Coordinates of C-alpha atoms and ligand atoms in Angstrom, one line a residue:
M1 CA 9.8 -20.9 104.1
P2 CA 9.8 -22.4 107.7
T3 CA 12.0 -20.2 109.9
E4 CA 14.2 -23.0 111.2
L5 CA 15.3 -23.5 107.6
R6 CA 16.0 -19.8 106.7
S7 CA 19.2 -18.0 106.2
A8 CA 20.0 -14.6 104.6
A9 CA 22.0 -14.0 101.3
I10 CA 23.2 -11.0 99.5
V11 CA 21.1 -10.4 96.4
G12 CA 22.1 -7.0 95.5
I13 CA 25.3 -4.9 96.0
G14 CA 26.3 -1.3 95.3
S15 CA 28.8 1.4 96.2
C16 CA 29.4 5.1 96.1
L17 CA 32.9 6.6 95.9
P18 CA 33.6 10.3 95.9
E19 CA 35.1 11.6 92.6
R20 CA 38.0 13.4 94.2
V21 CA 41.2 11.4 94.3
V22 CA 43.8 12.5 96.8
S23 CA 47.3 11.0 96.1
N24 CA 50.1 10.4 98.5
A25 CA 52.0 13.2 96.7
E26 CA 49.3 15.7 97.6
L27 CA 49.5 14.7 101.2
E28 CA 53.2 15.4 101.1
Q29 CA 52.2 19.0 100.6
I30 CA 50.1 19.0 103.8
V31 CA 52.1 16.9 106.4
D32 CA 55.6 15.7 106.9
T33 CA 55.2 12.3 105.1
S34 CA 56.3 10.7 101.9
D35 CA 54.8 8.5 99.2
E36 CA 57.5 6.0 100.0
W37 CA 56.6 5.8 103.7
I38 CA 52.8 5.5 103.1
R39 CA 53.2 2.9 100.4
S40 CA 55.7 0.7 102.2
R41 CA 54.0 0.9 105.7
T42 CA 50.4 0.6 104.4
G43 CA 50.1 -0.2 100.7
I44 CA 48.0 2.9 100.2
C45 CA 48.6 5.1 97.0
E46 CA 45.5 7.3 96.9
R47 CA 42.1 7.7 98.5
R48 CA 38.8 9.3 97.8
I49 CA 37.6 12.4 99.7
V50 CA 34.1 13.9 99.7
D51 CA 33.5 17.6 99.0
S52 CA 32.5 19.7 102.1
T53 CA 28.8 19.5 101.4
K54 CA 28.6 15.7 101.7
A55 CA 27.8 13.5 104.7
A56 CA 27.6 9.8 105.4
S57 CA 23.9 9.6 104.5
D58 CA 24.6 11.0 101.0
L59 CA 27.0 8.3 100.1
A60 CA 24.9 5.6 101.8
V61 CA 21.8 6.6 99.7
Q62 CA 23.8 6.3 96.4
A63 CA 25.2 2.9 97.3
S64 CA 21.7 1.7 98.4
L65 CA 20.0 2.8 95.2
A66 CA 22.5 0.7 93.2
A67 CA 22.1 -2.3 95.6
L68 CA 18.3 -2.1 95.5
A69 CA 18.3 -1.8 91.7
M70 CA 20.4 -4.9 91.4
A71 CA 18.2 -6.9 93.8
G72 CA 15.1 -5.7 92.0
L73 CA 13.7 -4.5 95.4
P74 CA 11.6 -1.4 95.5
A75 CA 12.6 0.9 98.4
A76 CA 9.0 0.7 99.7
A77 CA 9.4 -3.0 100.2
V78 CA 12.5 -2.8 102.4
D79 CA 11.9 -4.2 105.9
L80 CA 15.0 -3.0 107.7
I81 CA 17.9 -0.6 107.2
I82 CA 21.1 -0.8 109.1
V83 CA 23.9 1.7 108.6
A84 CA 27.3 0.7 110.0
T85 CA 29.2 3.9 110.6
I86 CA 31.5 5.7 113.0
T87 CA 31.1 9.0 111.0
P88 CA 27.3 9.5 111.2
D89 CA 25.6 12.7 110.0
N90 CA 24.8 13.6 113.6
I91 CA 25.3 11.9 117.0
F92 CA 21.6 11.4 116.8
P93 CA 19.3 10.7 115.0
A94 CA 20.6 7.6 113.3
T95 CA 22.0 8.1 109.8
A96 CA 19.9 5.1 108.9
S97 CA 16.7 7.2 109.5
R98 CA 18.0 9.8 107.1
V99 CA 18.7 7.1 104.6
Q100 CA 15.2 5.6 105.1
E101 CA 13.5 9.0 104.4
R102 CA 15.6 9.8 101.3
L103 CA 15.0 6.3 99.8
G104 CA 11.2 6.4 100.6
A105 CA 11.6 3.1 102.5
R106 CA 8.4 3.9 104.5
K107 CA 7.9 0.6 106.2
A108 CA 11.5 0.0 107.1
A109 CA 12.9 0.0 110.7
A110 CA 16.2 1.8 110.7
F111 CA 19.1 2.1 113.1
D112 CA 22.9 2.5 113.1
I113 CA 25.7 0.2 114.3
S114 CA 28.9 1.6 115.8
A115 CA 31.6 -1.2 115.8
G116 CA 34.5 0.7 114.1
C117 CA 35.8 -0.8 111.0
T118 CA 34.1 -4.1 111.9
G119 CA 30.7 -2.3 111.6
F120 CA 29.7 -3.9 108.3
V121 CA 30.3 -7.5 109.5
Y122 CA 28.4 -6.7 112.7
A123 CA 25.5 -5.2 110.7
L124 CA 25.4 -8.1 108.3
G125 CA 25.2 -10.5 111.2
V126 CA 22.4 -8.5 113.1
A127 CA 20.3 -8.1 109.9
S128 CA 20.7 -11.8 109.1
Q129 CA 19.3 -12.9 112.5
F130 CA 16.2 -10.8 111.9
I131 CA 15.7 -12.6 108.6
A132 CA 16.6 -16.0 110.0
T133 CA 13.9 -15.7 112.8
G134 CA 11.3 -14.7 110.2
L135 CA 10.6 -11.2 111.7
Y136 CA 11.8 -9.7 108.4
N137 CA 12.1 -11.0 104.8
N138 CA 14.8 -8.5 103.6
A139 CA 17.2 -5.9 104.8
L140 CA 19.4 -3.2 103.4
V141 CA 22.9 -3.2 105.1
I142 CA 25.2 -0.3 104.5
G143 CA 28.7 0.6 105.5
S144 CA 29.2 4.5 105.0
E145 CA 32.1 6.6 106.2
V146 CA 33.4 10.1 105.8
L147 CA 36.5 9.9 107.9
S148 CA 38.1 12.9 106.1
K149 CA 35.8 15.0 108.2
F150 CA 37.0 13.5 111.5
V151 CA 40.9 13.2 111.0
N152 CA 43.3 15.8 112.0
W153 CA 44.9 16.8 108.8
Q154 CA 48.0 17.9 110.7
D155 CA 48.5 14.4 112.3
R156 CA 50.6 12.3 109.8
K157 CA 50.1 9.2 111.9
T158 CA 46.3 9.1 111.0
C159 CA 45.4 11.4 108.2
V160 CA 47.2 9.4 105.5
L161 CA 45.4 6.2 106.3
F162 CA 41.7 6.9 105.7
G163 CA 39.4 7.4 102.7
D164 CA 35.6 8.2 102.3
G165 CA 33.1 5.8 100.6
A166 CA 30.0 3.7 101.1
G167 CA 29.0 0.1 100.1
A168 CA 25.5 -1.4 100.5
V169 CA 24.0 -4.9 100.3
V170 CA 20.4 -6.2 100.0
L171 CA 19.9 -9.3 102.1
K172 CA 16.9 -11.6 101.4
A173 CA 15.7 -14.9 103.0
V174 CA 17.1 -18.0 101.3
P175 CA 16.9 -21.6 102.4
A176 CA 19.4 -22.6 105.2
G177 CA 22.7 -23.7 103.7
E178 CA 22.9 -20.8 101.3
G179 CA 24.0 -17.3 102.1
L180 CA 25.3 -16.7 105.6
L181 CA 26.8 -20.0 106.8
G182 CA 28.7 -18.8 109.8
L183 CA 29.3 -15.7 111.9
H184 CA 31.8 -14.8 114.6
L185 CA 31.8 -11.5 116.5
G186 CA 34.0 -10.3 119.3
S187 CA 35.0 -7.3 121.3
D188 CA 37.8 -6.4 123.8
G189 CA 36.9 -3.0 125.4
S190 CA 40.3 -2.9 127.2
G191 CA 41.6 -1.5 123.9
A192 CA 39.0 1.1 123.6
D193 CA 41.3 4.0 123.8
Y194 CA 43.7 2.7 121.2
L195 CA 41.4 4.1 118.5
A196 CA 39.0 6.7 119.4
I197 CA 37.6 10.2 119.0
P198 CA 38.0 11.4 122.6
A199 CA 35.6 14.4 122.6
G200 CA 32.0 15.2 121.5
G201 CA 30.3 12.4 123.5
S202 CA 28.9 12.5 127.0
R203 CA 32.3 11.7 128.6
L204 CA 33.9 14.9 127.2
P205 CA 31.3 17.1 125.5
A206 CA 32.5 19.4 122.7
S207 CA 33.9 22.7 123.9
N208 CA 36.3 25.3 122.6
S209 CA 39.0 23.6 124.6
T210 CA 38.3 20.2 123.1
V211 CA 38.4 21.6 119.6
Q212 CA 41.6 23.5 120.2
R213 CA 43.2 20.3 121.5
Q214 CA 42.0 18.4 118.4
L215 CA 40.1 16.0 120.7
H216 CA 37.2 15.9 118.2
T217 CA 39.4 14.1 115.7
V218 CA 40.7 10.4 115.4
H219 CA 43.4 9.5 117.8
M220 CA 45.1 6.2 117.3
N221 CA 47.9 4.1 118.8
G222 CA 48.9 2.5 115.4
P223 CA 51.4 -0.1 116.7
E224 CA 48.9 -1.5 119.2
V225 CA 46.1 -1.7 116.8
F226 CA 48.5 -3.3 114.3
K227 CA 49.6 -6.1 116.7
F228 CA 45.9 -6.7 117.6
A229 CA 44.9 -6.9 113.9
V230 CA 47.6 -9.2 112.9
R231 CA 46.6 -11.7 115.6
I232 CA 42.8 -11.4 115.4
M233 CA 42.3 -11.5 111.6
G234 CA 43.7 -15.1 111.4
E235 CA 42.0 -16.1 114.7
A236 CA 38.6 -14.8 113.8
S237 CA 38.8 -16.4 110.4
L238 CA 39.6 -19.9 111.8
K239 CA 36.8 -19.5 114.4
V240 CA 34.2 -18.7 111.8
L241 CA 35.2 -21.5 109.5
K242 CA 35.0 -24.0 112.4
K243 CA 31.5 -22.7 113.2
A244 CA 30.4 -23.2 109.7
G245 CA 32.0 -26.7 109.6
L246 CA 34.4 -25.6 106.9
N247 CA 38.2 -25.8 106.5
K248 CA 40.8 -23.3 105.1
E249 CA 40.8 -25.2 101.9
D250 CA 37.1 -24.5 101.3
I251 CA 37.6 -20.8 100.9
D252 CA 37.2 -19.5 97.4
F253 CA 37.7 -15.9 98.2
L254 CA 38.8 -13.8 101.1
V255 CA 37.6 -10.2 101.3
P256 CA 39.2 -8.7 104.3
H257 CA 38.9 -5.2 105.8
Q258 CA 41.2 -2.9 103.9
A259 CA 43.4 -1.2 106.5
N260 CA 47.0 -2.1 105.7
S261 CA 48.4 -4.6 103.2
R262 CA 50.8 -6.0 105.8
I263 CA 47.9 -6.9 108.1
I264 CA 46.2 -8.6 105.2
D265 CA 49.4 -10.4 104.1
A266 CA 49.7 -11.9 107.7
A267 CA 46.1 -13.2 107.6
T268 CA 46.7 -14.6 104.2
K269 CA 49.7 -16.5 105.4
R270 CA 47.9 -17.7 108.6
L271 CA 45.1 -19.1 106.4
G272 CA 47.6 -20.6 103.9
L273 CA 45.7 -19.0 101.0
E274 CA 47.0 -18.3 97.5
P275 CA 47.3 -14.5 97.0
E276 CA 44.9 -14.8 94.0
K277 CA 42.1 -15.7 96.4
V278 CA 42.5 -12.5 98.5
Y279 CA 41.1 -9.2 97.3
I280 CA 43.0 -6.0 98.0
N281 CA 42.0 -2.5 96.8
L282 CA 43.3 -0.4 99.6
E283 CA 46.0 1.1 97.3
R284 CA 43.1 2.9 95.6
Y285 CA 40.8 3.8 98.5
G286 CA 42.8 3.7 101.8
N287 CA 41.0 2.5 104.8
M288 CA 37.2 3.2 104.4
S289 CA 36.4 1.7 107.8
A290 CA 32.9 0.0 107.7
A291 CA 32.6 0.7 103.9
S292 CA 35.8 -1.2 103.0
I293 CA 34.4 -4.7 102.8
P294 CA 31.2 -4.0 100.9
V295 CA 33.0 -1.8 98.4
A296 CA 35.7 -4.5 97.9
L297 CA 33.0 -7.3 97.7
E298 CA 31.2 -5.4 95.0
E299 CA 34.4 -5.0 93.0
V300 CA 35.2 -8.8 93.3
Y301 CA 31.6 -9.6 92.2
L302 CA 31.5 -7.2 89.3
A303 CA 34.9 -8.4 88.1
G304 CA 33.2 -11.8 87.6
K305 CA 35.4 -13.5 90.2
L306 CA 32.5 -15.0 92.2
K307 CA 30.2 -17.7 91.0
V308 CA 27.1 -19.3 92.6
G309 CA 28.1 -21.7 95.4
D310 CA 31.5 -20.0 96.1
I311 CA 32.6 -19.8 99.7
V312 CA 33.4 -16.2 100.6
L313 CA 35.1 -15.3 103.9
L314 CA 34.7 -11.6 105.2
V315 CA 36.9 -10.7 108.2
A316 CA 37.4 -7.3 109.8
F317 CA 38.9 -5.6 112.9
G318 CA 38.4 -2.1 114.3
A319 CA 37.7 0.4 117.1
G320 CA 36.3 -1.1 120.2
L321 CA 38.4 -3.0 119.9
T322 CA 36.1 -5.2 117.8
W323 CA 36.4 -8.0 115.3
G324 CA 34.1 -10.1 113.1
A325 CA 34.1 -12.8 110.4
A326 CA 31.4 -14.1 108.2
V327 CA 31.3 -17.0 105.8
L328 CA 28.9 -16.8 102.9
K329 CA 27.8 -19.2 100.2
W330 CA 27.5 -16.9 97.3
V331 CA 24.1 -17.0 95.5
L332 CA 24.4 -14.2 92.8
D333 CA 25.1 -15.3 89.2
V334 CA 28.2 -13.9 87.6
P335 CA 27.2 -10.4 86.2
E336 CA 26.6 -10.0 82.5
E337 CA 29.5 -8.6 80.4
G338 CA 29.7 -4.8 80.9
A339 CA 27.9 -4.8 84.2
S340 CA 30.9 -3.2 85.8
Ligands
UT7_401 O1 40.9 -0.1 110.6 C1 41.5 0.1 111.8 C2 42.3 1.3 111.7 N1 43.7 1.3 112.1 C3 44.6 0.5 111.6 O2 44.5 -0.4 110.8 C4 46.0 0.8 112.1 C5 46.9 -0.3 112.3 N2 48.3 0.2 112.4 C6 49.0 0.4 111.3 O3 48.6 0.1 110.2 C7 50.4 0.9 111.5 O4 50.7 0.9 112.9 C8 50.6 2.4 110.9 C9 50.6 2.2 109.4 C10 49.5 3.3 111.4 C11 52.0 2.9 111.3 O5 53.0 2.0 110.9 P1 54.1 1.5 112.0 O6 55.1 0.8 111.2 O7 53.4 0.9 113.1 O8 54.8 2.9 112.3 P2 54.9 3.6 113.8 O9 53.6 4.2 114.2 O10 55.6 2.8 114.7 O11 55.9 4.9 113.4 C12 57.2 4.6 112.9 C13 57.9 5.9 112.5 C14 57.6 7.0 113.6 O12 58.9 7.7 113.6 P3 60.0 7.5 114.7 O13 59.3 7.8 116.1 O14 60.5 6.1 114.6 O15 61.0 8.6 114.4 C15 56.5 7.7 113.2 O16 56.6 9.1 113.7 O17 57.1 6.4 111.3 C16 56.7 7.8 111.7 N3 55.5 8.1 110.9 C17 55.4 8.6 109.7 N4 56.5 9.0 108.9 C18 56.1 9.5 107.7 C19 54.2 7.8 111.3 N5 53.4 8.2 110.4 C20 54.1 8.7 109.3 C21 53.8 9.2 108.1 N6 54.8 9.5 107.3 N7 52.5 9.3 107.7

């Protein structure tokens, strides 16, 4: 395929969700919160939490195996692995290198992307460029997060929001005009401190003092992130549609980052979309950061809601602050009965 005529499309998708379900009622036993507060302010009812032995790469490997199986791509043939995560196994090496080793993807280049909850959209965009230029013919793109290990379980403003999980997609070269039709990525570092883990990096290395002050856990200015998210989800969606030469009316399905149902409702209204065209699963999983979009996309696909040629809009916001939106022309056939 001549490179000027290439794009990248999702040809396999998989997920991994921890078995343990933690309900809002359970959290009422740990912090001063209520099921009513969490539901009405966020839409979340329960989330999945890993057991203490599991790390981001464990979930990533399971999600990847499912995505590779659907794509019919042997691990040894994978060209590139990108893991989007803010909860890596280690500061270094990259979680992607551990995934590459566990999958036996011997020829694959591997690296991580840190763009907060926007990480999956960033990774999808980066991998697609490698495919479009012809450097690689395929890529495995994973969003994997274990935020349960990085929240302060005494901080009700954050611990009720997040859940663990991973989603993976296999991208392959397709003719231009299919797969990724448009991409819009952005960042505003002036909001970097609104959502951060303050310690454990080179600015403030981990010490007894940082641990005592809980600076190794997630700190968030919720209302500031909320205001930003409500504005940027609509703006980023409109920008990417324009880049792709499409209109709001062309959208068959919106799969947004799953952080808060009030934020998704605002984006839905801004785009004038019927609620049936918007997928929400945060009531079951909470905010899984970079994993939220691929997990939701897999559910939409396995439910038989996407058909070949559908226009799918992905849009996310997150730490950085970052944002990103991608428009895809779907290429996978509706799964056979019972695939889900
Ligand atoms: O993927 C990116 C990740 N981040 C986000 O998406 C966060 C975006 N922000 C939000 O979703 C919302 O700001 C939150 C859901 C985090 C908070 O909702 P809010 O309506 O902005 O509440 P607030 O932070 O302004 O707090 C309102 C009240 C406060 O009490 P006072 O000061 O009014 O007495 C909080 O202390 O709610 C209290 N509060 C809680 N009460 C019960 C905060 N967290 C809780 C809680 N349970 N878990």
